Amino acid sequence: MTTPATLSYAIELDRQDTLAHFRERFVIDDPDLIYMDGNSLGRLPRATEQLATELVRQQWGARLIRGWGESWFSAPERIGAKIAQLIGAEPDEVIMTDSTSVALFKLIVAALRAQQGRNRILSDDMNFPSDLYIIQGIIELLDKGHRLEVVPSPDGIHGPAAEIRAHLDEQTALLTLSHAAFKSGYVYAMKEMTEAAHAVGALVLWDLSHAVGAMPIQVREANVDLAVGCTYKYLNGGPGSPAFLYIRRDLQERLNNPITGWMGQRNLFDFSLDYQPAEGIRHFITSSPPIISLSLVEPGVDLLLEAGMEKLRAKSLQQSAYLLELWRQELEPLGFSLKSPLDEKYRGSHISLGHPEALRIDQALIHEFNVIPDFRAPDNIRLGLTPLYTSFRDIYHTVMRLKQIVVEKVYENYSLEAPIIT
Ligand SMILES: *Cc1c(COP(=O)(O)O)cnc(C)c1O
């Protein structure tokens, strides 16, 4: 049976959607704007808007320094414990720290130091470039002869899982991958890859940035060593909100934070002049947390916990199946290719469509058709499905507008030059 490419069918799907009411929990100024970029920057939850005022006016303005004892000092652990529920970790295995890249830096240095005598670091070419830059910088900094091996994807869509397994050996110190790839949305089988790395004695670090809040994750069950994740994408934490890091409990005392600062010091208010790491995961904090942006992460996480990751995943899969059906019927004949895995088992919650004119189509969508996707070079139009607020109508209109732009050659009015931010 084919999916009817009609607005009335999309409206019917929205009517049956038991999560549809979560959309009202977000600030939506322009009801006609179709936002398909929640995987780059999530929308603003209404509760976050309220909290922002309260934070600045009451907590900072009125409570002043007392705020530290009242809720700020424990915020990295409190919010970390909530994120732990989203990724299947124990509450004391996750803490909020710095940006994702800095959190990666800390964990990778710590992991390499714990793996003396092994000099290989394995990753793939689907990983987020910043992750690879951080590794390159660390290799230069440590100057211990580490080598980064970037295993290429066979097709730019699927991760090179088999090739990575073949590359793992007794020299491998660390395997680090994005759980969901930022371009294609490919998702690695976390447990199998982690087991394969452990079999040769390597540690594993997963970057969960494009997976957390998009699908259920079970780091404990997969026996993952280390992980980091971004909070401004599917967690709706706000622009530049701090990231979280996960360290399996038995590794927490074994690994040392390379950026030792007073907030990670044991009994910090003794102001001892010699560094002594705080117990548990807390010693991975370096300095005073960015309390305003850190605190604003919490309401977004609460929304995901309230909706439930299993239900959100079910809706995400239903929405991606719907989008793929419409792509097949309406867009494939116009030269749009699928740049994401077809098998939902290996797909996160965004779908990339390729087109030779992707950049200009993307510009037309944004400037004339009130749809915000994003563009990833060379020819990907990336559509983020964020089931807390994406509607089936959004998907229907996005596909129909993509079709119109190509059929009527609207993209020809746009420049071939990419803007600075895509
Ligand atoms: C978004 C994203 C980041 C973000 O890094 P920041 O240092 O927080 O800017 C890192 N890694 C991956 C895989 C991402 O998708």
Coordinates of C-alpha atoms and ligand atoms in Angstrom, one line a residue:
M1 CA 0.0 0.0 0.0
T2 CA 1.4 3.4 -0.9
T3 CA 1.3 6.3 1.5
P4 CA -1.0 9.0 0.2
A5 CA 1.0 12.2 -0.5
T6 CA -1.9 14.4 0.7
L7 CA -2.2 17.0 3.4
S8 CA -5.3 15.3 4.8
Y9 CA -3.3 12.1 5.4
A10 CA -0.6 14.1 7.2
I11 CA -3.2 15.7 9.4
E12 CA -4.7 12.3 10.2
L13 CA -1.2 11.1 11.3
D14 CA -0.9 14.1 13.5
R15 CA -4.3 13.4 15.0
Q16 CA -3.3 9.9 16.0
D17 CA 0.1 11.0 17.4
T18 CA 0.0 10.6 21.2
L19 CA 3.1 12.8 21.6
A20 CA 1.7 15.7 19.6
H21 CA 0.8 17.7 22.6
F22 CA 4.5 18.1 23.6
R23 CA 4.8 20.7 20.7
E24 CA 2.9 23.1 22.9
R25 CA 5.6 22.9 25.5
F26 CA 7.9 24.8 23.2
V27 CA 8.1 28.5 22.2
I28 CA 6.8 28.6 18.7
D29 CA 6.6 32.2 17.6
D30 CA 5.9 31.6 13.9
P31 CA 3.5 28.7 13.6
D32 CA 4.1 28.5 9.8
L33 CA 7.9 28.1 10.1
I34 CA 8.9 24.5 9.6
Y35 CA 11.9 23.7 11.7
M36 CA 13.8 20.6 10.5
D37 CA 17.1 21.5 12.3
G38 CA 16.5 20.3 15.8
N39 CA 19.5 18.1 15.4
S40 CA 21.7 21.2 15.2
L41 CA 20.0 23.4 17.6
G42 CA 16.9 22.3 19.5
R43 CA 13.9 24.6 20.0
L44 CA 13.4 26.6 23.2
P45 CA 11.2 24.9 25.8
R46 CA 8.7 27.2 27.5
A47 CA 9.9 26.0 30.9
T48 CA 13.5 27.0 29.9
E49 CA 12.3 30.5 29.1
Q50 CA 10.7 30.8 32.5
L51 CA 13.7 29.4 34.3
A52 CA 16.0 31.8 32.5
T53 CA 14.1 34.8 34.0
E54 CA 14.0 33.2 37.4
L55 CA 17.7 32.2 37.3
V56 CA 18.9 35.7 36.4
R57 CA 16.4 37.7 38.5
Q58 CA 16.0 35.5 41.6
Q59 CA 18.9 33.1 41.8
W60 CA 21.6 35.5 40.7
G61 CA 19.9 38.9 41.4
A62 CA 18.4 38.2 44.8
R63 CA 20.2 35.1 46.2
L64 CA 23.7 36.2 45.1
I65 CA 26.6 34.0 46.4
R66 CA 24.1 32.0 48.4
G67 CA 23.0 30.4 45.1
W68 CA 26.1 28.2 45.1
G69 CA 25.0 26.3 48.2
E70 CA 21.3 26.3 47.1
S71 CA 21.5 24.7 43.7
W72 CA 24.5 25.7 41.7
F73 CA 27.3 23.6 43.2
S74 CA 25.5 20.4 42.7
A75 CA 24.1 21.2 39.3
P76 CA 26.7 19.3 37.2
E77 CA 25.9 16.1 39.1
R78 CA 22.1 16.7 39.4
I79 CA 21.7 17.3 35.6
G80 CA 24.2 14.6 34.9
A81 CA 22.1 12.1 36.8
K82 CA 19.1 13.0 34.7
I83 CA 21.0 12.6 31.5
A84 CA 22.2 9.2 32.8
Q85 CA 18.6 8.0 32.6
L86 CA 18.6 8.9 28.9
I87 CA 21.8 6.9 28.1
G88 CA 21.3 3.9 30.4
A89 CA 24.0 4.9 32.9
E90 CA 24.1 5.0 36.7
P91 CA 23.4 8.4 38.2
D92 CA 27.0 8.9 39.4
E93 CA 28.5 8.0 36.0
V94 CA 27.5 11.2 34.2
I95 CA 28.5 14.8 34.9
M96 CA 28.1 18.1 33.1
T97 CA 31.4 19.7 32.2
D98 CA 32.7 21.8 29.3
S99 CA 31.9 21.8 25.6
T100 CA 31.9 18.5 23.8
S101 CA 35.3 19.0 22.3
V102 CA 36.9 19.9 25.6
A103 CA 35.2 17.0 27.4
L104 CA 36.6 14.8 24.6
F105 CA 40.1 16.2 25.1
K106 CA 40.0 15.4 28.8
L107 CA 38.7 11.8 28.3
I108 CA 41.0 11.0 25.4
V109 CA 44.2 12.2 27.2
A110 CA 43.1 10.3 30.3
A111 CA 42.4 7.1 28.3
L112 CA 45.8 7.3 26.5
R113 CA 47.7 7.7 29.7
A114 CA 45.9 4.7 31.1
Q115 CA 46.9 2.7 28.1
Q116 CA 50.7 3.0 28.3
G117 CA 52.5 0.9 25.7
R118 CA 49.7 1.1 23.1
N119 CA 50.0 3.8 20.5
R120 CA 47.1 3.4 18.1
I121 CA 43.9 5.4 18.1
L122 CA 41.1 4.3 15.8
S123 CA 38.3 6.3 14.4
D124 CA 36.4 6.7 11.1
D125 CA 35.9 9.3 8.4
M126 CA 32.2 9.7 9.4
N127 CA 33.2 11.2 12.7
F128 CA 32.6 14.8 13.5
P129 CA 35.8 16.7 12.4
S130 CA 36.2 18.4 15.8
D131 CA 36.7 14.9 17.3
L132 CA 39.5 14.2 14.9
Y133 CA 41.1 17.7 15.4
I134 CA 41.1 17.1 19.2
I135 CA 42.9 13.7 18.7
Q136 CA 45.4 15.3 16.3
G137 CA 46.2 18.0 18.9
I138 CA 46.5 15.5 21.7
I139 CA 49.0 13.4 19.7
E140 CA 51.2 16.5 19.2
L141 CA 50.8 17.5 22.8
L142 CA 51.7 14.1 24.3
D143 CA 54.5 13.5 21.9
K144 CA 54.5 9.8 22.6
G145 CA 54.3 8.5 19.1
H146 CA 50.5 7.9 19.0
R147 CA 49.0 7.4 15.6
L148 CA 45.5 8.2 14.5
E149 CA 44.0 5.8 12.0
V150 CA 40.9 7.1 10.3
V151 CA 39.1 4.1 8.7
P152 CA 37.1 5.2 5.6
S153 CA 33.4 4.5 5.2
P154 CA 32.7 2.2 2.2
D155 CA 30.0 4.5 0.8
G156 CA 29.9 7.8 2.8
I157 CA 26.7 6.5 4.4
H158 CA 27.4 3.4 6.4
G159 CA 30.1 3.2 9.1
P160 CA 33.0 0.9 8.3
A161 CA 32.1 -1.5 11.1
A162 CA 33.7 -4.6 9.6
E163 CA 36.9 -2.8 8.6
I164 CA 37.3 -1.3 12.1
R165 CA 37.0 -4.7 13.7
A166 CA 39.7 -5.9 11.3
H167 CA 41.9 -3.0 12.3
L168 CA 41.6 -3.6 16.1
D169 CA 44.8 -5.1 17.5
E170 CA 47.0 -5.3 20.6
Q171 CA 48.5 -1.9 19.8
T172 CA 45.1 -0.1 19.8
A173 CA 44.8 2.1 22.9
L174 CA 41.4 3.7 22.0
L175 CA 38.5 3.3 19.6
T176 CA 36.4 6.4 19.4
L177 CA 33.4 6.9 17.1
S178 CA 30.2 8.9 16.9
H179 CA 27.3 6.7 17.8
A180 CA 25.1 8.4 15.2
A181 CA 27.1 10.0 12.3
F182 CA 26.4 13.7 11.9
K183 CA 26.0 13.6 8.1
S184 CA 24.3 10.3 7.2
G185 CA 22.7 9.5 10.6
Y186 CA 24.3 6.0 10.5
V187 CA 24.2 4.4 13.9
Y188 CA 26.8 1.9 15.0
A189 CA 25.9 -1.3 17.0
M190 CA 27.3 0.1 20.2
K191 CA 27.5 -3.2 22.1
E192 CA 29.1 -5.2 19.3
M193 CA 31.7 -2.6 18.5
T194 CA 32.5 -2.1 22.2
E195 CA 32.9 -5.8 22.7
A196 CA 35.2 -6.1 19.7
A197 CA 37.5 -3.3 21.1
H198 CA 37.5 -4.8 24.6
A199 CA 38.5 -8.2 23.1
V200 CA 41.9 -6.6 22.2
G201 CA 42.2 -4.6 25.4
A202 CA 41.3 -1.2 23.8
L203 CA 39.2 1.4 25.6
V204 CA 36.1 2.8 23.8
L205 CA 34.8 6.3 23.8
W206 CA 31.5 7.1 22.1
D207 CA 30.4 10.6 21.0
L208 CA 26.7 10.6 21.6
S209 CA 26.0 14.1 20.3
H210 CA 23.7 13.1 17.5
A211 CA 22.2 10.2 19.3
V212 CA 21.3 11.4 22.8
G213 CA 17.7 12.4 23.0
A214 CA 17.1 11.0 19.5
M215 CA 17.0 7.3 20.5
P216 CA 17.4 5.1 23.5
I217 CA 21.0 4.4 24.4
Q218 CA 22.3 1.7 26.9
V219 CA 25.9 2.4 27.7
R220 CA 25.9 0.2 30.8
E221 CA 24.4 -2.8 29.0
A222 CA 27.0 -2.3 26.2
N223 CA 29.8 -2.0 28.9
V224 CA 31.0 1.3 27.4
D225 CA 34.0 2.8 29.0
L226 CA 33.7 6.5 28.1
A227 CA 31.2 8.8 26.4
V228 CA 30.5 12.4 25.7
G229 CA 27.5 14.2 24.4
C230 CA 26.2 17.5 23.3
T231 CA 23.2 19.1 24.9
Y232 CA 22.1 21.8 22.5
K233 CA 20.8 19.4 19.8
Y234 CA 18.1 16.9 20.7
L235 CA 18.3 17.9 24.4
N236 CA 17.2 21.4 23.6
G237 CA 19.7 23.0 26.0
G238 CA 20.3 26.2 24.1
P239 CA 23.1 27.6 21.9
G240 CA 26.6 26.5 23.2
S241 CA 25.2 24.8 26.3
P242 CA 27.8 22.6 28.1
A243 CA 28.3 19.0 27.3
F244 CA 28.2 15.9 29.5
L245 CA 30.7 13.1 30.0
Y246 CA 30.2 9.6 31.1
I247 CA 32.9 7.4 32.8
R248 CA 32.0 3.9 33.8
R249 CA 32.2 3.7 37.6
D250 CA 35.2 1.3 37.8
L251 CA 37.3 3.7 35.7
Q252 CA 36.6 6.8 37.6
E253 CA 39.4 6.6 40.0
R254 CA 41.8 5.1 37.5
L255 CA 41.6 7.9 35.0
N256 CA 43.1 11.4 35.7
N257 CA 41.7 14.6 34.4
P258 CA 44.5 16.4 32.5
I259 CA 43.1 19.8 33.3
T260 CA 43.3 19.8 37.1
G261 CA 41.5 22.8 38.6
W262 CA 40.0 23.8 41.9
M263 CA 36.5 22.6 41.2
G264 CA 37.8 19.1 40.8
Q265 CA 39.8 19.3 44.0
R266 CA 38.9 17.2 47.0
N267 CA 37.7 19.5 49.9
L268 CA 38.1 22.5 47.7
F269 CA 37.3 25.0 50.4
D270 CA 40.4 24.0 52.3
F271 CA 42.3 25.8 49.6
S272 CA 45.2 23.4 49.9
L273 CA 48.1 24.2 47.6
D274 CA 48.5 20.6 46.4
Y275 CA 46.0 19.1 43.9
Q276 CA 44.1 16.0 45.1
P277 CA 41.4 14.7 42.9
A278 CA 37.8 14.8 44.2
E279 CA 36.2 11.4 44.5
G280 CA 34.1 9.7 41.8
I281 CA 33.5 11.5 38.5
R282 CA 33.6 15.0 40.0
H283 CA 37.4 15.4 39.5
F284 CA 36.7 15.7 35.8
I285 CA 35.3 19.2 36.5
T286 CA 38.0 21.9 36.1
S287 CA 36.4 25.2 37.0
S288 CA 33.3 27.1 38.0
P289 CA 30.5 25.7 35.8
P290 CA 28.7 28.1 33.4
I291 CA 25.7 28.1 35.8
I292 CA 23.3 30.0 33.6
S293 CA 23.6 27.9 30.4
L294 CA 24.2 24.7 32.5
S295 CA 21.0 25.2 34.5
L296 CA 19.0 25.9 31.3
V297 CA 19.8 22.3 30.1
E298 CA 17.6 20.8 32.8
P299 CA 14.0 21.6 31.5
G300 CA 14.8 20.1 28.1
V301 CA 16.0 16.9 29.6
D302 CA 12.9 16.8 31.8
L303 CA 10.7 16.9 28.7
L304 CA 12.5 13.9 27.2
L305 CA 12.2 12.0 30.4
E306 CA 8.5 12.8 30.7
A307 CA 7.8 11.7 27.1
G308 CA 10.0 8.6 27.4
M309 CA 12.8 7.6 24.9
E310 CA 11.0 4.4 23.8
K311 CA 7.9 6.3 22.7
L312 CA 10.0 9.1 21.1
R313 CA 12.0 6.5 19.2
A314 CA 8.8 4.9 18.0
K315 CA 7.5 8.2 16.7
S316 CA 10.9 9.0 15.1
L317 CA 10.8 5.7 13.2
Q318 CA 7.2 6.3 12.1
Q319 CA 8.2 9.8 10.9
S320 CA 11.3 8.6 9.1
A321 CA 9.3 5.8 7.4
Y322 CA 6.7 8.5 6.3
L323 CA 9.5 10.8 5.0
L324 CA 11.1 8.0 3.1
E325 CA 7.9 7.0 1.5
L326 CA 7.3 10.5 0.4
W327 CA 10.9 10.8 -0.8
R328 CA 10.4 7.7 -3.0
Q329 CA 7.2 8.8 -4.5
E330 CA 7.8 12.5 -4.9
L331 CA 11.6 13.3 -4.8
E332 CA 13.6 10.3 -6.0
P333 CA 12.2 10.8 -9.6
L334 CA 13.5 14.4 -9.4
G335 CA 17.1 13.4 -8.7
F336 CA 17.1 13.4 -4.9
S337 CA 19.1 10.5 -3.5
L338 CA 19.0 8.9 -0.1
K339 CA 22.3 9.6 1.9
S340 CA 21.2 7.8 5.0
P341 CA 20.9 4.1 5.7
L342 CA 17.6 2.6 4.5
D343 CA 17.5 0.1 7.4
E344 CA 16.1 1.9 10.4
K345 CA 18.1 -0.3 12.8
Y346 CA 21.2 1.6 11.6
R347 CA 19.7 5.1 11.5
G348 CA 19.3 7.9 14.1
S349 CA 16.7 10.6 13.9
H350 CA 17.8 12.6 10.9
I351 CA 17.7 11.9 7.2
S352 CA 20.0 13.3 4.6
L353 CA 18.9 13.7 1.0
G354 CA 21.4 14.4 -1.7
H355 CA 20.9 16.5 -4.8
P356 CA 23.4 18.0 -7.2
E357 CA 21.7 21.4 -6.5
A358 CA 21.4 20.8 -2.8
L359 CA 23.0 24.1 -1.7
R360 CA 20.7 26.2 -3.8
I361 CA 17.7 24.2 -3.0
D362 CA 18.5 24.6 0.7
Q363 CA 18.8 28.4 0.2
A364 CA 15.4 28.5 -1.6
L365 CA 13.8 26.4 1.2
I366 CA 15.0 28.8 3.8
H367 CA 14.4 32.1 2.1
E368 CA 11.2 31.6 0.1
F369 CA 9.5 28.5 1.6
N370 CA 9.8 29.0 5.4
V371 CA 11.5 25.7 6.0
I372 CA 14.8 25.4 7.9
P373 CA 16.8 22.3 7.2
D374 CA 20.6 22.4 7.1
F375 CA 23.1 21.8 4.5
R376 CA 26.2 19.7 4.9
A377 CA 28.8 19.7 2.1
P378 CA 29.1 18.7 -0.6
D379 CA 25.4 17.9 -1.4
N380 CA 23.4 16.9 1.7
I381 CA 20.2 18.4 2.8
R382 CA 19.8 17.2 6.3
L383 CA 16.3 16.9 7.8
G384 CA 16.2 16.5 11.6
L385 CA 13.1 14.7 13.0
T386 CA 12.7 15.8 16.5
P387 CA 9.6 13.9 17.7
L388 CA 8.9 16.3 20.6
Y389 CA 7.9 18.9 18.2
T390 CA 8.1 17.8 14.5
S391 CA 4.7 17.1 13.1
F392 CA 3.7 14.9 10.1
R393 CA 2.5 18.1 8.5
D394 CA 6.0 19.5 8.8
I395 CA 7.3 16.5 6.9
Y396 CA 4.6 16.6 4.3
H397 CA 5.1 20.4 3.6
T398 CA 8.9 20.0 3.5
V399 CA 8.7 17.3 0.8
M400 CA 6.2 19.2 -1.3
R401 CA 8.2 22.4 -1.1
L402 CA 11.4 20.5 -2.1
K403 CA 9.5 19.1 -5.0
Q404 CA 8.2 22.5 -6.1
I405 CA 11.7 24.1 -5.9
V406 CA 13.0 21.6 -8.3
V407 CA 10.0 21.3 -10.6
E408 CA 9.8 25.1 -11.0
K409 CA 13.6 25.5 -10.9
V410 CA 13.2 28.1 -8.1
Y411 CA 16.8 27.3 -7.0
E412 CA 18.2 28.9 -10.1
N413 CA 17.5 32.3 -8.4
Y414 CA 20.1 31.5 -5.8
S415 CA 23.9 31.9 -5.7
L416 CA 26.2 28.9 -6.0
E417 CA 28.3 30.4 -3.1
A418 CA 27.7 28.9 0.3
P419 CA 26.9 31.3 3.1
I420 CA 29.3 31.2 6.1
I421 CA 26.9 29.2 8.3
T422 CA 25.0 26.4 6.7
Ligands
LIG1 C1 27.6 18.8 17.7 C2 28.7 17.9 17.9 C3 29.8 18.3 18.7 C4 29.8 19.7 19.3 O1 31.1 20.1 19.8 P1 31.2 21.4 20.7 O2 32.6 21.3 21.1 O3 30.3 21.2 21.9 O4 31.0 22.6 19.9 C5 30.8 17.4 18.9 N1 30.8 16.2 18.4 C6 29.8 15.8 17.6 C7 29.7 14.4 17.1 C8 28.7 16.6 17.3 O5 27.7 16.2 16.6

